[in-house]
Amino acid sequence: MAVVSTSVTGTGSQLSGHFSGLRKSFLNLDNSNSTHSFFQNVDSHLRLSSSRKGCRGVVTMAGSGKFFVGGNWKCNGTKDSISKLVSDLNSATLESDVDVVVTPPFVYLDQVKNTLIERIEIAAQNCWTGKGGAFTGEISVEQLKDLGCKWVILGHSERRHILGENNEFIGKKAAYALSQNLGVIACIGELLEEREAGKTFDICFQQMKAFADAVPSWDDIVIAYEPVWAIGTGKVATPEQAQEVHVAVRDWLSKNVTAEVASKTRIIYGGSVNAGNCAELAKKEDIDGFLVGGASLKVLSCYSRGLCQHIICEMDTHLCFISFSYSHFSYVMSE
């Protein structure tokens, strides 16, 4: 494996054996208008549609080959605020060439599933390592599937570093979820001290190996690289830093799993994604989507004329729904 800079301020270089992932071509983004919305840029530059062929090539693959956008609601919301969010989502216009997934708290999964349009899929924020039983406080894959979940987030940094889940335990969860046909959003990422010590790749590869050693197949896995140091620290990952890790992870897949898996597996990014940096992130060929959980008040700067796209995100202790449409934009925040 070639050595790449992993410093917080450095841009680094790309690894040899680069796999371009879902997209074959680089696009030319115009960043002259800094007021472009986060999802205006995503919609314009990272998605194929019947009316805009060729803006972003997508490799035909066994999986969906679609851009992936996930909204992690974390431990937020009430019945009333969730109902409002679902209502806004249901009234939206979504194009068919992007996978949109929302991740409500467990107690609202049934409410969301029963009221949300089928076009948007439901994910859970965690699951147990096997079937249900005497495991107080846990939730089984079978229960999630019974509620209509299609995905589950596993390995999120908050569960790794607050609740103490280790790589092997997370790998077991992923293996069982996949064995029951529940898709896995597999999170990886390093702490600030690990990046500053030059251990970014070591940490991410260890986390990747735990998944690889356990899972039966990569067909229903989306990898989410979320650098822990880019969450609430004031340090923001540059597009080059995000890209270099995505390239390294794809290279790792090629060398340790198969080149086919490396090419077709979607690797999405989470960590301080906003209107100011999404256009540059969009230029990076190995960023196949976004997993957005936290957002600050800076999210208000995303306002502009938009293009029918949505994101659910957490803003401080609230949930906010940023809705963009061709004719207007709106902002809804539920206490």
CSV table of C-alpha atoms in Angstrom, one decimal:
chain,number,residue,atom,x,y,z
A,1,MET,CA,0.0,0.0,0.0
A,2,ALA,CA,1.4,3.4,-1.0
A,3,VAL,CA,1.8,6.0,1.7
A,4,VAL,CA,-0.5,8.9,1.6
A,5,SER,CA,-0.6,12.0,3.8
A,6,THR,CA,-3.2,11.8,6.5
A,7,SER,CA,-2.6,15.1,8.3
A,8,VAL,CA,-5.6,17.3,9.0
A,9,THR,CA,-4.3,20.1,6.9
A,10,GLY,CA,-2.6,18.2,4.1
A,11,THR,CA,-4.3,17.4,0.9
A,12,GLY,CA,-2.4,14.1,0.4
A,13,SER,CA,-2.1,12.2,-2.8
A,14,GLN,CA,-4.0,9.3,-4.4
A,15,LEU,CA,-3.1,5.7,-4.0
A,16,SER,CA,-2.0,3.6,-6.9
A,17,GLY,CA,-4.5,1.1,-8.2
A,18,HIS,CA,-7.2,3.7,-8.0
A,19,PHE,CA,-10.7,2.4,-8.6
A,20,SER,CA,-13.2,5.0,-9.8
A,21,GLY,CA,-16.2,3.3,-8.2
A,22,LEU,CA,-19.6,4.2,-9.5
A,23,ARG,CA,-18.5,7.0,-11.8
A,24,LYS,CA,-16.4,6.8,-14.9
A,25,SER,CA,-16.0,10.5,-15.6
A,26,PHE,CA,-15.0,13.6,-13.7
A,27,LEU,CA,-17.3,16.5,-14.0
A,28,ASN,CA,-16.6,20.2,-14.2
A,29,LEU,CA,-18.3,22.0,-11.3
A,30,ASP,CA,-18.9,25.7,-11.3
A,31,ASN,CA,-18.5,27.0,-7.8
A,32,SER,CA,-18.8,30.6,-8.6
A,33,ASN,CA,-22.2,30.8,-6.8
A,34,SER,CA,-21.5,30.2,-3.2
A,35,THR,CA,-25.2,30.3,-2.3
A,36,HIS,CA,-25.9,27.0,-4.2
A,37,SER,CA,-27.7,24.7,-1.8
A,38,PHE,CA,-26.2,21.4,-0.6
A,39,PHE,CA,-28.6,19.3,-2.5
A,40,GLN,CA,-28.8,21.6,-5.5
A,41,ASN,CA,-25.2,20.7,-6.1
A,42,VAL,CA,-25.8,17.0,-5.3
A,43,ASP,CA,-28.8,16.9,-7.6
A,44,SER,CA,-27.1,18.8,-10.4
A,45,HIS,CA,-23.7,17.0,-10.3
A,46,LEU,CA,-24.0,13.6,-8.7
A,47,ARG,CA,-27.0,12.1,-10.3
A,48,LEU,CA,-28.1,10.8,-13.7
A,49,SER,CA,-31.6,11.5,-14.9
A,50,SER,CA,-33.4,10.9,-18.1
A,51,SER,CA,-33.3,14.6,-18.9
A,52,ARG,CA,-29.6,15.1,-18.2
A,53,LYS,CA,-27.7,12.1,-19.6
A,54,GLY,CA,-24.0,12.0,-19.3
A,55,CYS,CA,-23.5,14.4,-16.4
A,56,ARG,CA,-22.2,11.7,-14.2
A,57,GLY,CA,-21.5,8.2,-15.6
A,58,VAL,CA,-22.6,5.2,-13.6
A,59,VAL,CA,-21.1,1.8,-14.0
A,60,THR,CA,-23.7,-1.0,-14.6
A,61,MET,CA,-23.4,-3.3,-11.7
A,62,ALA,CA,-25.1,-6.0,-9.7
A,63,GLY,CA,-26.3,-3.5,-7.1
A,64,SER,CA,-28.5,-0.5,-7.8
A,65,GLY,CA,-25.6,1.7,-9.0
A,66,LYS,CA,-27.4,4.7,-7.6
A,67,PHE,CA,-26.2,7.6,-5.6
A,68,PHE,CA,-27.0,7.0,-1.9
A,69,VAL,CA,-28.3,9.7,0.5
A,70,GLY,CA,-29.0,8.7,4.1
A,71,GLY,CA,-30.4,10.8,6.9
A,72,ASN,CA,-29.6,9.6,10.4
A,73,TRP,CA,-32.1,11.1,12.9
A,74,LYS,CA,-30.2,9.7,15.8
A,75,CYS,CA,-32.0,10.1,19.2
A,76,ASN,CA,-34.2,13.0,18.3
A,77,GLY,CA,-37.9,13.7,17.6
A,78,THR,CA,-41.3,13.3,19.0
A,79,LYS,CA,-44.5,11.8,17.5
A,80,ASP,CA,-45.6,15.2,16.4
A,81,SER,CA,-42.3,16.4,15.0
A,82,ILE,CA,-41.7,13.0,13.2
A,83,SER,CA,-45.2,13.3,11.8
A,84,LYS,CA,-44.4,16.7,10.3
A,85,LEU,CA,-41.2,15.5,8.8
A,86,VAL,CA,-42.9,12.5,7.2
A,87,SER,CA,-45.6,14.8,5.8
A,88,ASP,CA,-43.0,17.0,4.2
A,89,LEU,CA,-41.2,14.1,2.7
A,90,ASN,CA,-44.5,12.7,1.3
A,91,SER,CA,-45.3,15.9,-0.5
A,92,ALA,CA,-41.9,16.1,-2.1
A,93,THR,CA,-40.9,15.2,-5.6
A,94,LEU,CA,-38.0,12.7,-5.7
A,95,GLU,CA,-36.2,11.5,-8.8
A,96,SER,CA,-35.9,7.7,-9.4
A,97,ASP,CA,-32.1,7.5,-9.7
A,98,VAL,CA,-31.0,8.1,-6.1
A,99,ASP,CA,-31.5,5.8,-3.1
A,100,VAL,CA,-33.0,7.9,-0.2
A,101,VAL,CA,-33.0,6.3,3.2
A,102,VAL,CA,-34.1,7.8,6.6
A,103,THR,CA,-33.2,6.4,10.0
A,104,PRO,CA,-35.7,7.2,12.7
A,105,PRO,CA,-35.3,6.3,16.4
A,106,PHE,CA,-36.5,2.7,17.1
A,107,VAL,CA,-39.7,3.9,18.9
A,108,TYR,CA,-40.8,5.7,15.7
A,109,LEU,CA,-39.9,3.1,13.1
A,110,ASP,CA,-43.4,1.8,12.9
A,111,GLN,CA,-45.0,5.3,12.7
A,112,VAL,CA,-42.6,6.3,9.9
A,113,LYS,CA,-43.0,3.1,8.0
A,114,ASN,CA,-46.8,3.3,8.1
A,115,THR,CA,-47.0,6.9,6.9
A,116,LEU,CA,-43.9,7.4,4.7
A,117,ILE,CA,-44.1,6.9,0.9
A,118,GLU,CA,-42.6,3.6,-0.3
A,119,ARG,CA,-40.1,5.5,-2.5
A,120,ILE,CA,-38.1,6.3,0.7
A,121,GLU,CA,-36.6,3.4,2.5
A,122,ILE,CA,-36.3,2.9,6.3
A,123,ALA,CA,-33.2,2.1,8.2
A,124,ALA,CA,-32.6,1.2,11.8
A,125,GLN,CA,-29.8,2.7,13.9
A,126,ASN,CA,-28.6,-0.6,15.4
A,127,CYS,CA,-29.4,-4.3,15.7
A,128,TRP,CA,-28.5,-7.3,17.8
A,129,THR,CA,-26.0,-10.0,16.7
A,130,GLY,CA,-28.6,-12.8,16.3
A,131,LYS,CA,-32.2,-13.7,16.9
A,132,GLY,CA,-34.2,-12.2,19.8
A,133,GLY,CA,-34.3,-13.6,23.3
A,134,ALA,CA,-33.2,-12.6,26.7
A,135,PHE,CA,-31.3,-9.5,25.6
A,136,THR,CA,-32.8,-6.6,27.5
A,137,GLY,CA,-32.8,-3.4,25.6
A,138,GLU,CA,-31.8,-4.9,22.3
A,139,ILE,CA,-33.7,-5.2,19.0
A,140,SER,CA,-33.4,-8.1,16.6
A,141,VAL,CA,-33.0,-8.1,12.8
A,142,GLU,CA,-36.2,-10.1,12.6
A,143,GLN,CA,-38.1,-7.4,14.5
A,144,LEU,CA,-36.6,-4.7,12.2
A,145,LYS,CA,-37.7,-6.6,9.1
A,146,ASP,CA,-41.1,-7.1,10.6
A,147,LEU,CA,-41.4,-3.3,10.8
A,148,GLY,CA,-40.3,-2.9,7.2
A,149,CYS,CA,-36.7,-1.8,7.6
A,150,LYS,CA,-34.5,-2.3,4.6
A,151,TRP,CA,-31.2,-1.2,6.1
A,152,VAL,CA,-29.4,-0.9,9.4
A,153,ILE,CA,-26.5,1.4,10.4
A,154,LEU,CA,-23.7,-0.5,12.1
A,155,GLY,CA,-20.4,0.6,13.5
A,156,HIS,CA,-21.3,4.3,13.9
A,157,SER,CA,-18.7,6.2,15.9
A,158,GLU,CA,-21.1,7.0,18.7
A,159,ARG,CA,-21.7,3.3,19.3
A,160,ARG,CA,-18.0,2.5,19.0
A,161,HIS,CA,-16.7,5.3,21.2
A,162,ILE,CA,-19.6,6.0,23.6
A,163,LEU,CA,-21.0,2.5,24.0
A,164,GLY,CA,-17.8,0.6,23.6
A,165,GLU,CA,-18.7,-1.6,20.6
A,166,ASN,CA,-15.6,-3.2,19.1
A,167,ASN,CA,-14.8,-4.3,15.6
A,168,GLU,CA,-15.5,-7.9,16.1
A,169,PHE,CA,-18.9,-7.3,17.8
A,170,ILE,CA,-19.9,-5.0,14.9
A,171,GLY,CA,-18.8,-7.5,12.4
A,172,LYS,CA,-21.1,-10.1,14.0
A,173,LYS,CA,-24.0,-7.8,13.8
A,174,ALA,CA,-23.3,-7.1,10.1
A,175,ALA,CA,-23.0,-10.8,9.3
A,176,TYR,CA,-26.3,-11.7,10.9
A,177,ALA,CA,-28.1,-8.7,9.3
A,178,LEU,CA,-26.9,-9.6,5.9
A,179,SER,CA,-27.8,-13.3,6.4
A,180,GLN,CA,-31.4,-12.2,7.0
A,181,ASN,CA,-31.4,-9.9,3.9
A,182,LEU,CA,-31.1,-6.6,5.8
A,183,GLY,CA,-28.8,-4.2,4.1
A,184,VAL,CA,-25.9,-2.7,6.1
A,185,ILE,CA,-24.6,0.8,6.2
A,186,ALA,CA,-21.1,0.0,7.5
A,187,CYS,CA,-19.5,2.9,9.3
A,188,ILE,CA,-15.8,3.4,9.6
A,189,GLY,CA,-13.6,6.3,10.7
A,190,GLU,CA,-10.8,7.5,12.8
A,191,LEU,CA,-10.5,9.7,15.9
A,192,LEU,CA,-8.6,13.0,15.8
A,193,GLU,CA,-5.6,11.7,17.7
A,194,GLU,CA,-5.5,8.7,15.3
A,195,ARG,CA,-5.4,10.9,12.3
A,196,GLU,CA,-2.8,13.3,13.8
A,197,ALA,CA,-0.7,10.2,14.6
A,198,GLY,CA,-0.8,9.1,11.0
A,199,LYS,CA,-3.0,6.1,11.7
A,200,THR,CA,-6.0,6.9,9.6
A,201,PHE,CA,-5.6,4.0,7.1
A,202,ASP,CA,-4.6,1.6,9.8
A,203,ILE,CA,-7.8,2.3,11.8
A,204,CYS,CA,-10.1,2.2,8.8
A,205,PHE,CA,-8.5,-1.0,7.4
A,206,GLN,CA,-8.9,-2.7,10.8
A,207,GLN,CA,-12.6,-1.7,10.8
A,208,MET,CA,-12.9,-2.9,7.2
A,209,LYS,CA,-11.2,-6.2,8.0
A,210,ALA,CA,-13.7,-6.9,10.8
A,211,PHE,CA,-16.5,-6.5,8.3
A,212,ALA,CA,-14.7,-8.6,5.6
A,213,ASP,CA,-13.9,-11.4,8.0
A,214,ALA,CA,-17.6,-11.7,9.0
A,215,VAL,CA,-19.9,-10.9,6.1
A,216,PRO,CA,-21.1,-13.5,3.7
A,217,SER,CA,-21.3,-11.0,0.8
A,218,TRP,CA,-20.8,-7.4,-0.1
A,219,ASP,CA,-23.9,-7.1,-2.3
A,220,ASP,CA,-26.0,-5.2,0.2
A,221,ILE,CA,-23.3,-3.2,2.0
A,222,VAL,CA,-22.8,0.6,1.7
A,223,ILE,CA,-19.6,1.8,3.4
A,224,ALA,CA,-19.8,5.1,5.2
A,225,TYR,CA,-16.6,6.9,6.0
A,226,GLU,CA,-17.2,9.3,8.8
A,227,PRO,CA,-14.0,10.8,10.4
A,228,VAL,CA,-14.8,11.2,14.0
A,229,TRP,CA,-12.6,14.2,14.2
A,230,ALA,CA,-14.8,16.1,11.7
A,231,ILE,CA,-17.8,16.0,14.0
A,232,GLY,CA,-18.1,18.8,16.5
A,233,THR,CA,-14.3,19.6,16.7
A,234,GLY,CA,-14.1,22.7,14.4
A,235,LYS,CA,-11.8,20.7,12.2
A,236,VAL,CA,-13.3,20.1,8.8
A,237,ALA,CA,-12.2,17.4,6.4
A,238,THR,CA,-11.2,18.7,3.0
A,239,PRO,CA,-12.5,17.0,-0.2
A,240,GLU,CA,-8.9,15.7,-0.8
A,241,GLN,CA,-8.8,14.1,2.7
A,242,ALA,CA,-12.2,12.5,2.1
A,243,GLN,CA,-11.2,11.3,-1.3
A,244,GLU,CA,-7.9,9.9,-0.3
A,245,VAL,CA,-9.5,7.7,2.4
A,246,HIS,CA,-12.2,6.6,-0.1
A,247,VAL,CA,-9.5,5.7,-2.6
A,248,ALA,CA,-7.6,3.8,0.1
A,249,VAL,CA,-10.7,1.9,1.2
A,250,ARG,CA,-11.5,0.9,-2.4
A,251,ASP,CA,-8.0,-0.2,-3.0
A,252,TRP,CA,-8.1,-2.3,0.2
A,253,LEU,CA,-11.3,-3.9,-1.1
A,254,SER,CA,-9.6,-4.7,-4.4
A,255,LYS,CA,-6.6,-6.3,-2.7
A,256,ASN,CA,-8.4,-8.1,0.2
A,257,VAL,CA,-11.8,-9.0,-1.3
A,258,THR,CA,-12.1,-8.7,-5.1
A,259,ALA,CA,-11.7,-6.0,-7.7
A,260,GLU,CA,-15.4,-6.5,-8.6
A,261,VAL,CA,-16.5,-5.7,-5.0
A,262,ALA,CA,-14.1,-2.7,-5.0
A,263,SER,CA,-15.7,-1.4,-8.1
A,264,LYS,CA,-19.3,-1.8,-7.3
A,265,THR,CA,-19.4,-1.1,-3.5
A,266,ARG,CA,-20.8,2.4,-2.8
A,267,ILE,CA,-18.5,4.4,-0.4
A,268,ILE,CA,-20.3,7.4,1.0
A,269,TYR,CA,-19.1,10.2,3.1
A,270,GLY,CA,-20.3,11.7,6.4
A,271,GLY,CA,-18.7,14.5,8.4
A,272,SER,CA,-19.4,18.2,8.2
A,273,VAL,CA,-20.9,17.9,4.7
A,274,ASN,CA,-22.5,21.3,3.9
A,275,ALA,CA,-23.4,23.7,1.2
A,276,GLY,CA,-19.9,25.2,1.2
A,277,ASN,CA,-18.0,21.9,0.6
A,278,CYS,CA,-20.4,19.6,-1.2
A,279,ALA,CA,-19.5,20.9,-4.7
A,280,GLU,CA,-15.9,20.1,-4.1
A,281,LEU,CA,-16.8,16.7,-2.6
A,282,ALA,CA,-18.9,16.1,-5.7
A,283,LYS,CA,-15.8,16.3,-7.9
A,284,LYS,CA,-14.3,13.3,-6.1
A,285,GLU,CA,-14.9,10.1,-8.1
A,286,ASP,CA,-14.9,7.8,-5.2
A,287,ILE,CA,-17.6,9.6,-3.1
A,288,ASP,CA,-20.8,7.7,-3.9
A,289,GLY,CA,-23.2,9.5,-1.6
A,290,PHE,CA,-23.5,11.1,1.8
A,291,LEU,CA,-24.7,10.0,5.3
A,292,VAL,CA,-25.7,13.1,7.1
A,293,GLY,CA,-26.5,13.1,10.8
A,294,GLY,CA,-25.3,16.3,12.5
A,295,ALA,CA,-25.6,19.9,11.2
A,296,SER,CA,-25.1,23.3,12.7
A,297,LEU,CA,-26.9,26.6,12.2
A,298,LYS,CA,-24.7,27.0,9.2
A,299,VAL,CA,-27.2,24.8,7.4
A,300,LEU,CA,-29.3,27.9,7.0
A,301,SER,CA,-26.8,29.1,4.5
A,302,CYS,CA,-27.9,26.3,2.3
A,303,TYR,CA,-31.0,28.3,1.3
A,304,SER,CA,-31.3,29.1,-2.4
A,305,ARG,CA,-33.5,28.2,-5.3
A,306,GLY,CA,-33.3,24.4,-5.3
A,307,LEU,CA,-33.8,21.2,-7.2
A,308,CYS,CA,-36.3,18.7,-5.7
A,309,GLN,CA,-34.1,17.1,-3.1
A,310,HIS,CA,-34.4,16.5,0.6
A,311,ILE,CA,-32.3,15.8,3.6
A,312,ILE,CA,-33.2,15.0,7.2
A,313,CYS,CA,-30.6,16.3,9.6
A,314,GLU,CA,-30.0,17.0,13.2
A,315,MET,CA,-29.5,20.6,14.2
A,316,ASP,CA,-28.3,20.9,17.8
A,317,THR,CA,-31.1,19.3,19.8
A,318,HIS,CA,-33.7,19.7,17.1
A,319,LEU,CA,-34.6,18.0,13.8
A,320,CYS,CA,-34.7,20.2,10.8
A,321,PHE,CA,-36.0,19.4,7.4
A,322,ILE,CA,-34.4,21.2,4.5
A,323,SER,CA,-36.7,21.0,1.5
A,324,PHE,CA,-35.8,22.3,-1.9
A,325,SER,CA,-38.1,22.4,-4.9
A,326,TYR,CA,-37.9,23.8,-8.4
A,327,SER,CA,-40.2,26.7,-7.4
A,328,HIS,CA,-39.4,27.5,-3.8
A,329,PHE,CA,-37.5,26.5,-0.8
A,330,SER,CA,-38.7,26.0,2.7
A,331,TYR,CA,-37.3,25.4,6.2
A,332,VAL,CA,-39.2,23.5,8.8
A,333,MET,CA,-37.8,22.9,12.3
A,334,SER,CA,-39.6,20.8,14.9
A,335,GLU,CA,-38.9,21.3,18.5
